């Protein structure tokens, strides 16, 4: 059985072909590897009252691991009621710690180029999971000499994110 993304090569009439198969070849089958992973991920989410997700920005989008997790999680019959199309994973907290090397604030040259943070709520909407974000940006300012002048903004962004994280872990009054 083919697991996850398999990259196959074949040749025909002297030409070489590359095939990228999505997840596995029997994605719909109840006994497929894909379906059993989906069940495992959905069960993990159902067992949690809080989910903590790290979301770095890679090539202006989510890392393939996060994309794959979401593709497994949106599953009619397990996380979405197929009759009503109502999400079955609501009522729990999904806290996303997002980090991106550059800056994407309004008015900057790459405003709108972050396709990870705006994408996630849409991608998970069918499941009723509603992510909350704590974001640090300009994380590459310290290591990239071309971003040296952005170091103060990067420090500000990190400090703000850390303050928000502290609020999340503040002791709950008895
Ligand atoms: C493969 C790869 C691709 C990246 N692509 C981008 C990008 O498109 N835009 C950006 O702002 N930062 C990009 N970065 C930088 C990361 O978003 C940044 O280092 C972030 O802080 C990573 O999260 P971490 O600190 O939790 O590892 C990339 C980093 C890697 C490793």
PDB file of C-alpha atoms and ligand atoms in Angstrom:
ATOM      1  CA  UNK A   1       0.000   0.000   0.000  1.00  0.00           C
ATOM      2  CA  UNK A   2       1.302   3.476  -0.830  1.00  0.00           C
ATOM      3  CA  UNK A   3       1.705   5.702   2.149  1.00  0.00           C
ATOM      4  CA  UNK A   4       1.407   9.500   2.161  1.00  0.00           C
ATOM      5  CA  UNK A   5       2.968  11.215  -0.828  1.00  0.00           C
ATOM      6  CA  UNK A   6       4.833   8.783  -2.998  1.00  0.00           C
ATOM      7  CA  UNK A   7       7.080   9.944  -5.783  1.00  0.00           C
ATOM      8  CA  UNK A   8       7.289   7.323  -8.480  1.00  0.00           C
ATOM      9  CA  UNK A   9       9.207   7.224 -11.689  1.00  0.00           C
ATOM     10  CA  UNK A  10       8.389   5.172 -14.741  1.00  0.00           C
ATOM     11  CA  UNK A  11       9.392   5.128 -18.350  1.00  0.00           C
ATOM     12  CA  UNK A  12       7.425   4.585 -21.518  1.00  0.00           C
ATOM     13  CA  UNK A  13       8.654   4.743 -25.138  1.00  0.00           C
ATOM     14  CA  UNK A  14      11.979   6.182 -24.039  1.00  0.00           C
ATOM     15  CA  UNK A  15      10.438   8.984 -21.960  1.00  0.00           C
ATOM     16  CA  UNK A  16      10.705   9.114 -18.190  1.00  0.00           C
ATOM     17  CA  UNK A  17       7.656  10.136 -16.217  1.00  0.00           C
ATOM     18  CA  UNK A  18       7.393  11.273 -12.627  1.00  0.00           C
ATOM     19  CA  UNK A  19       4.176  10.754 -10.686  1.00  0.00           C
ATOM     20  CA  UNK A  20       3.333  12.438  -7.435  1.00  0.00           C
ATOM     21  CA  UNK A  21       0.519  10.531  -5.758  1.00  0.00           C
ATOM     22  CA  UNK A  22      -1.568  12.334  -3.208  1.00  0.00           C
ATOM     23  CA  UNK A  23      -1.639  10.714   0.273  1.00  0.00           C
ATOM     24  CA  UNK A  24      -2.365   7.206  -0.986  1.00  0.00           C
ATOM     25  CA  UNK A  25      -4.014   5.569  -3.928  1.00  0.00           C
ATOM     26  CA  UNK A  26      -7.066   4.400  -1.968  1.00  0.00           C
ATOM     27  CA  UNK A  27      -7.882   7.646  -0.196  1.00  0.00           C
ATOM     28  CA  UNK A  28     -11.590   6.842   0.064  1.00  0.00           C
ATOM     29  CA  UNK A  29     -11.264   3.304   1.398  1.00  0.00           C
ATOM     30  CA  UNK A  30     -12.217   2.752   5.053  1.00  0.00           C
ATOM     31  CA  UNK A  31      -9.186   0.490   5.463  1.00  0.00           C
ATOM     32  CA  UNK A  32      -6.731   2.736   3.652  1.00  0.00           C
ATOM     33  CA  UNK A  33      -3.637   4.070   5.374  1.00  0.00           C
ATOM     34  CA  UNK A  34      -4.934   7.556   4.682  1.00  0.00           C
ATOM     35  CA  UNK A  35      -8.242   6.903   6.443  1.00  0.00           C
ATOM     36  CA  UNK A  36      -6.583   5.346   9.499  1.00  0.00           C
ATOM     37  CA  UNK A  37      -4.294   8.386   9.839  1.00  0.00           C
ATOM     38  CA  UNK A  38      -7.322  10.645   9.507  1.00  0.00           C
ATOM     39  CA  UNK A  39      -9.093   8.721  12.289  1.00  0.00           C
ATOM     40  CA  UNK A  40      -6.012   9.004  14.496  1.00  0.00           C
ATOM     41  CA  UNK A  41      -5.730  12.785  13.972  1.00  0.00           C
ATOM     42  CA  UNK A  42      -9.450  13.355  14.533  1.00  0.00           C
ATOM     43  CA  UNK A  43      -9.352  11.244  17.726  1.00  0.00           C
ATOM     44  CA  UNK A  44      -6.389  13.261  18.999  1.00  0.00           C
ATOM     45  CA  UNK A  45      -8.294  16.488  18.481  1.00  0.00           C
ATOM     46  CA  UNK A  46     -11.492  15.109  20.043  1.00  0.00           C
ATOM     47  CA  UNK A  47      -9.524  14.040  23.132  1.00  0.00           C
ATOM     48  CA  UNK A  48      -8.081  17.543  23.623  1.00  0.00           C
ATOM     49  CA  UNK A  49      -9.633  20.638  25.101  1.00  0.00           C
ATOM     50  CA  UNK A  50      -6.738  22.782  23.861  1.00  0.00           C
ATOM     51  CA  UNK A  51      -4.634  22.212  20.752  1.00  0.00           C
ATOM     52  CA  UNK A  52      -1.351  24.042  20.322  1.00  0.00           C
ATOM     53  CA  UNK A  53      -0.147  24.320  16.725  1.00  0.00           C
ATOM     54  CA  UNK A  54       3.158  25.780  15.517  1.00  0.00           C
ATOM     55  CA  UNK A  55       2.751  27.537  12.157  1.00  0.00           C
ATOM     56  CA  UNK A  56       5.930  28.831  10.546  1.00  0.00           C
ATOM     57  CA  UNK A  57       5.601  30.551   7.170  1.00  0.00           C
ATOM     58  CA  UNK A  58       7.372  28.553   4.474  1.00  0.00           C
ATOM     59  CA  UNK A  59       7.545  29.937   0.956  1.00  0.00           C
ATOM     60  CA  UNK A  60       4.609  32.217   1.672  1.00  0.00           C
ATOM     61  CA  UNK A  61       2.363  29.359   2.767  1.00  0.00           C
ATOM     62  CA  UNK A  62       1.963  26.747   5.486  1.00  0.00           C
ATOM     63  CA  UNK A  63       4.575  23.980   5.791  1.00  0.00           C
ATOM     64  CA  UNK A  64       3.540  20.813   3.980  1.00  0.00           C
ATOM     65  CA  UNK A  65       3.221  19.016   7.347  1.00  0.00           C
ATOM     66  CA  UNK A  66       0.513  21.437   8.510  1.00  0.00           C
ATOM     67  CA  UNK A  67      -1.229  21.287   5.131  1.00  0.00           C
ATOM     68  CA  UNK A  68      -1.218  17.499   5.330  1.00  0.00           C
ATOM     69  CA  UNK A  69      -2.578  17.533   8.914  1.00  0.00           C
ATOM     70  CA  UNK A  70      -5.450  19.782   7.788  1.00  0.00           C
ATOM     71  CA  UNK A  71      -6.154  17.647   4.715  1.00  0.00           C
ATOM     72  CA  UNK A  72      -6.499  14.628   6.989  1.00  0.00           C
ATOM     73  CA  UNK A  73      -8.570  16.446   9.574  1.00  0.00           C
ATOM     74  CA  UNK A  74     -11.318  17.661   7.232  1.00  0.00           C
ATOM     75  CA  UNK A  75     -13.131  14.364   6.861  1.00  0.00           C
ATOM     76  CA  UNK A  76     -16.856  13.926   6.236  1.00  0.00           C
ATOM     77  CA  UNK A  77     -18.248  11.421   8.730  1.00  0.00           C
ATOM     78  CA  UNK A  78     -15.467  12.001  11.260  1.00  0.00           C
ATOM     79  CA  UNK A  79     -14.997  15.736  11.654  1.00  0.00           C
ATOM     80  CA  UNK A  80     -17.843  17.029   9.488  1.00  0.00           C
ATOM     81  CA  UNK A  81     -21.441  15.804   9.672  1.00  0.00           C
ATOM     82  CA  UNK A  82     -22.155  14.884   6.025  1.00  0.00           C
ATOM     83  CA  UNK A  83     -25.911  15.353   6.401  1.00  0.00           C
ATOM     84  CA  UNK A  84     -25.759  18.917   7.684  1.00  0.00           C
ATOM     85  CA  UNK A  85     -22.167  19.810   6.810  1.00  0.00           C
ATOM     86  CA  UNK A  86     -21.771  20.921  10.426  1.00  0.00           C
ATOM     87  CA  UNK A  87     -18.329  20.753  11.981  1.00  0.00           C
ATOM     88  CA  UNK A  88     -17.870  18.151  14.727  1.00  0.00           C
ATOM     89  CA  UNK A  89     -14.640  19.493  16.292  1.00  0.00           C
ATOM     90  CA  UNK A  90     -15.977  22.742  17.753  1.00  0.00           C
ATOM     91  CA  UNK A  91     -15.951  23.628  21.455  1.00  0.00           C
ATOM     92  CA  UNK A  92     -12.187  23.338  21.904  1.00  0.00           C
ATOM     93  CA  UNK A  93      -9.435  25.881  21.752  1.00  0.00           C
ATOM     94  CA  UNK A  94      -6.980  25.858  18.846  1.00  0.00           C
ATOM     95  CA  UNK A  95      -4.117  28.161  19.717  1.00  0.00           C
ATOM     96  CA  UNK A  96      -1.694  28.781  16.852  1.00  0.00           C
ATOM     97  CA  UNK A  97       1.804  30.082  17.484  1.00  0.00           C
ATOM     98  CA  UNK A  98       2.728  31.572  14.116  1.00  0.00           C
ATOM     99  CA  UNK A  99       6.184  32.776  13.080  1.00  0.00           C
ATOM    100  CA  UNK A 100       7.385  34.347   9.891  1.00  0.00           C
ATOM    101  CA  UNK A 101      10.811  35.540   8.907  1.00  0.00           C
ATOM    102  CA  UNK A 102       9.698  38.645   7.046  1.00  0.00           C
ATOM    103  CA  UNK A 103       7.133  41.394   7.591  1.00  0.00           C
ATOM    104  CA  UNK A 104       3.687  41.446   5.994  1.00  0.00           C
ATOM    105  CA  UNK A 105       2.030  44.377   7.735  1.00  0.00           C
ATOM    106  CA  UNK A 106      -0.327  46.699   5.837  1.00  0.00           C
ATOM    107  CA  UNK A 107       1.639  49.043   3.593  1.00  0.00           C
ATOM    108  CA  UNK A 108       4.716  46.807   3.364  1.00  0.00           C
ATOM    109  CA  UNK A 109       5.858  45.540  -0.060  1.00  0.00           C
ATOM    110  CA  UNK A 110       4.706  41.994   0.733  1.00  0.00           C
ATOM    111  CA  UNK A 111       1.389  42.812   2.327  1.00  0.00           C
ATOM    112  CA  UNK A 112      -0.972  39.945   1.473  1.00  0.00           C
ATOM    113  CA  UNK A 113       1.832  37.468   0.723  1.00  0.00           C
ATOM    114  CA  UNK A 114       1.292  35.467   3.921  1.00  0.00           C
ATOM    115  CA  UNK A 115      -0.902  32.629   2.709  1.00  0.00           C
ATOM    116  CA  UNK A 116      -0.645  30.570   5.894  1.00  0.00           C
ATOM    117  CA  UNK A 117      -2.393  32.591   8.612  1.00  0.00           C
ATOM    118  CA  UNK A 118      -5.382  33.725   6.489  1.00  0.00           C
ATOM    119  CA  UNK A 119      -5.703  30.241   4.990  1.00  0.00           C
ATOM    120  CA  UNK A 120      -5.942  28.208   8.198  1.00  0.00           C
ATOM    121  CA  UNK A 121      -9.354  29.465   9.462  1.00  0.00           C
ATOM    122  CA  UNK A 122     -10.833  28.874   6.012  1.00  0.00           C
ATOM    123  CA  UNK A 123      -9.290  25.424   5.671  1.00  0.00           C
ATOM    124  CA  UNK A 124     -10.589  24.301   9.077  1.00  0.00           C
ATOM    125  CA  UNK A 125     -13.946  26.033   8.878  1.00  0.00           C
ATOM    126  CA  UNK A 126     -15.862  22.878   7.910  1.00  0.00           C
ATOM    127  CA  UNK A 127     -14.674  21.178  11.121  1.00  0.00           C
ATOM    128  CA  UNK A 128     -15.804  24.100  13.359  1.00  0.00           C
ATOM    129  CA  UNK A 129     -12.297  24.487  14.740  1.00  0.00           C
ATOM    130  CA  UNK A 130     -11.592  28.215  15.049  1.00  0.00           C
ATOM    131  CA  UNK A 131      -7.895  29.030  15.383  1.00  0.00           C
ATOM    132  CA  UNK A 132      -6.650  31.900  17.535  1.00  0.00           C
ATOM    133  CA  UNK A 133      -3.256  33.289  16.544  1.00  0.00           C
ATOM    134  CA  UNK A 134      -0.275  34.583  18.438  1.00  0.00           C
ATOM    135  CA  UNK A 135       2.239  35.762  15.834  1.00  0.00           C
ATOM    136  CA  UNK A 136       5.863  36.833  15.847  1.00  0.00           C
ATOM    137  CA  UNK A 137       7.199  38.264  12.617  1.00  0.00           C
ATOM    138  CA  UNK A 138      10.526  39.479  11.238  1.00  0.00           C
ATOM    139  CA  UNK A 139      12.151  36.537  13.012  1.00  0.00           C
ATOM    140  CA  UNK A 140      14.993  36.545  10.449  1.00  0.00           C
ATOM    141  CA  UNK A 141      16.019  40.126  11.307  1.00  0.00           C
ATOM    142  CA  UNK A 142      18.656  38.971  13.778  1.00  0.00           C
ATOM    143  CA  UNK A 143      20.374  36.606  11.354  1.00  0.00           C
ATOM    144  CA  UNK A 144      19.890  38.402   8.018  1.00  0.00           C
ATOM    145  CA  UNK A 145      22.212  41.445   7.673  1.00  0.00           C
ATOM    146  CA  UNK A 146      19.887  42.924   5.031  1.00  0.00           C
ATOM    147  CA  UNK A 147      17.179  43.146   7.689  1.00  0.00           C
ATOM    148  CA  UNK A 148      19.399  44.783  10.332  1.00  0.00           C
ATOM    149  CA  UNK A 149      17.347  47.963  10.478  1.00  0.00           C
ATOM    150  CA  UNK A 150      14.244  45.901  11.237  1.00  0.00           C
ATOM    151  CA  UNK A 151      15.703  44.454  14.445  1.00  0.00           C
ATOM    152  CA  UNK A 152      13.795  46.858  16.749  1.00  0.00           C
ATOM    153  CA  UNK A 153      10.491  45.976  15.036  1.00  0.00           C
ATOM    154  CA  UNK A 154      11.341  42.272  15.285  1.00  0.00           C
ATOM    155  CA  UNK A 155      12.062  42.628  19.004  1.00  0.00           C
ATOM    156  CA  UNK A 156       8.753  44.461  19.462  1.00  0.00           C
ATOM    157  CA  UNK A 157       6.856  41.740  17.612  1.00  0.00           C
ATOM    158  CA  UNK A 158       8.498  38.983  19.667  1.00  0.00           C
ATOM    159  CA  UNK A 159       7.885  40.806  22.963  1.00  0.00           C
ATOM    160  CA  UNK A 160       4.207  41.313  22.069  1.00  0.00           C
ATOM    161  CA  UNK A 161       3.846  37.615  21.199  1.00  0.00           C
ATOM    162  CA  UNK A 162       5.532  36.604  24.465  1.00  0.00           C
ATOM    163  CA  UNK A 163       3.191  38.860  26.448  1.00  0.00           C
ATOM    164  CA  UNK A 164       0.213  37.219  24.751  1.00  0.00           C
ATOM    165  CA  UNK A 165       1.618  33.769  25.523  1.00  0.00           C
ATOM    166  CA  UNK A 166       2.073  34.763  29.185  1.00  0.00           C
ATOM    167  CA  UNK A 167      -1.593  35.804  29.292  1.00  0.00           C
ATOM    168  CA  UNK A 168      -2.590  32.342  28.065  1.00  0.00           C
ATOM    169  CA  UNK A 169      -0.624  30.647  30.831  1.00  0.00           C
ATOM    170  CA  UNK A 170      -1.558  33.072  33.605  1.00  0.00           C
ATOM    171  CA  UNK A 171      -2.695  31.197  36.690  1.00  0.00           C
ATOM    172  CA  UNK A 172      -6.467  30.862  36.862  1.00  0.00           C
ATOM    173  CA  UNK A 173      -7.912  32.447  40.016  1.00  0.00           C
ATOM    174  CA  UNK A 174      -9.338  29.839  42.390  1.00  0.00           C
TER     175      UNK A 174
HETATM  176  C1  LIG B   1      11.910  26.327   4.109  1.00  0.00           C
HETATM  177  C2  LIG B   1      11.684  27.694   4.688  1.00  0.00           C
HETATM  178  C3  LIG B   1      10.944  28.606   3.967  1.00  0.00           C
HETATM  179  C4  LIG B   1      10.690  29.869   4.502  1.00  0.00           C
HETATM  180  N1  LIG B   1       9.932  30.745   3.796  1.00  0.00           N
HETATM  181  C5  LIG B   1       9.628  31.947   4.339  1.00  0.00           C
HETATM  182  C6  LIG B   1       8.770  32.838   3.647  1.00  0.00           C
HETATM  183  O1  LIG B   1       8.270  32.600   2.557  1.00  0.00           O
HETATM  184  N2  LIG B   1       8.496  34.024   4.237  1.00  0.00           N
HETATM  185  C7  LIG B   1       8.987  34.357   5.473  1.00  0.00           C
HETATM  186  O2  LIG B   1       8.655  35.443   5.962  1.00  0.00           O
HETATM  187  N3  LIG B   1       9.782  33.519   6.155  1.00  0.00           N
HETATM  188  C8  LIG B   1      10.113  32.325   5.614  1.00  0.00           C
HETATM  189  N4  LIG B   1      10.920  31.445   6.301  1.00  0.00           N
HETATM  190  C9  LIG B   1      11.386  31.846   7.634  1.00  0.00           C
HETATM  191  C10 LIG B   1      10.496  31.275   8.717  1.00  0.00           C
HETATM  192  O3  LIG B   1       9.138  31.647   8.534  1.00  0.00           O
HETATM  193  C11 LIG B   1      10.981  31.806  10.063  1.00  0.00           C
HETATM  194  O4  LIG B   1      12.311  31.393  10.264  1.00  0.00           O
HETATM  195  C12 LIG B   1      10.116  31.347  11.212  1.00  0.00           C
HETATM  196  O5  LIG B   1      10.570  31.997  12.374  1.00  0.00           O
HETATM  197  C13 LIG B   1      10.192  29.826  11.364  1.00  0.00           C
HETATM  198  O6  LIG B   1       9.541  29.423  12.521  1.00  0.00           O
HETATM  199  P1  LIG B   1      10.376  28.856  13.743  1.00  0.00           P
HETATM  200  O7  LIG B   1      11.185  30.029  14.225  1.00  0.00           O
HETATM  201  O8  LIG B   1       9.322  28.399  14.687  1.00  0.00           O
HETATM  202  O9  LIG B   1      11.217  27.749  13.173  1.00  0.00           O
HETATM  203  C14 LIG B   1      11.210  30.216   5.784  1.00  0.00           C
HETATM  204  C15 LIG B   1      11.971  29.271   6.484  1.00  0.00           C
HETATM  205  C16 LIG B   1      12.204  28.040   5.953  1.00  0.00           C
HETATM  206  C17 LIG B   1      13.023  27.039   6.745  1.00  0.00           C
END
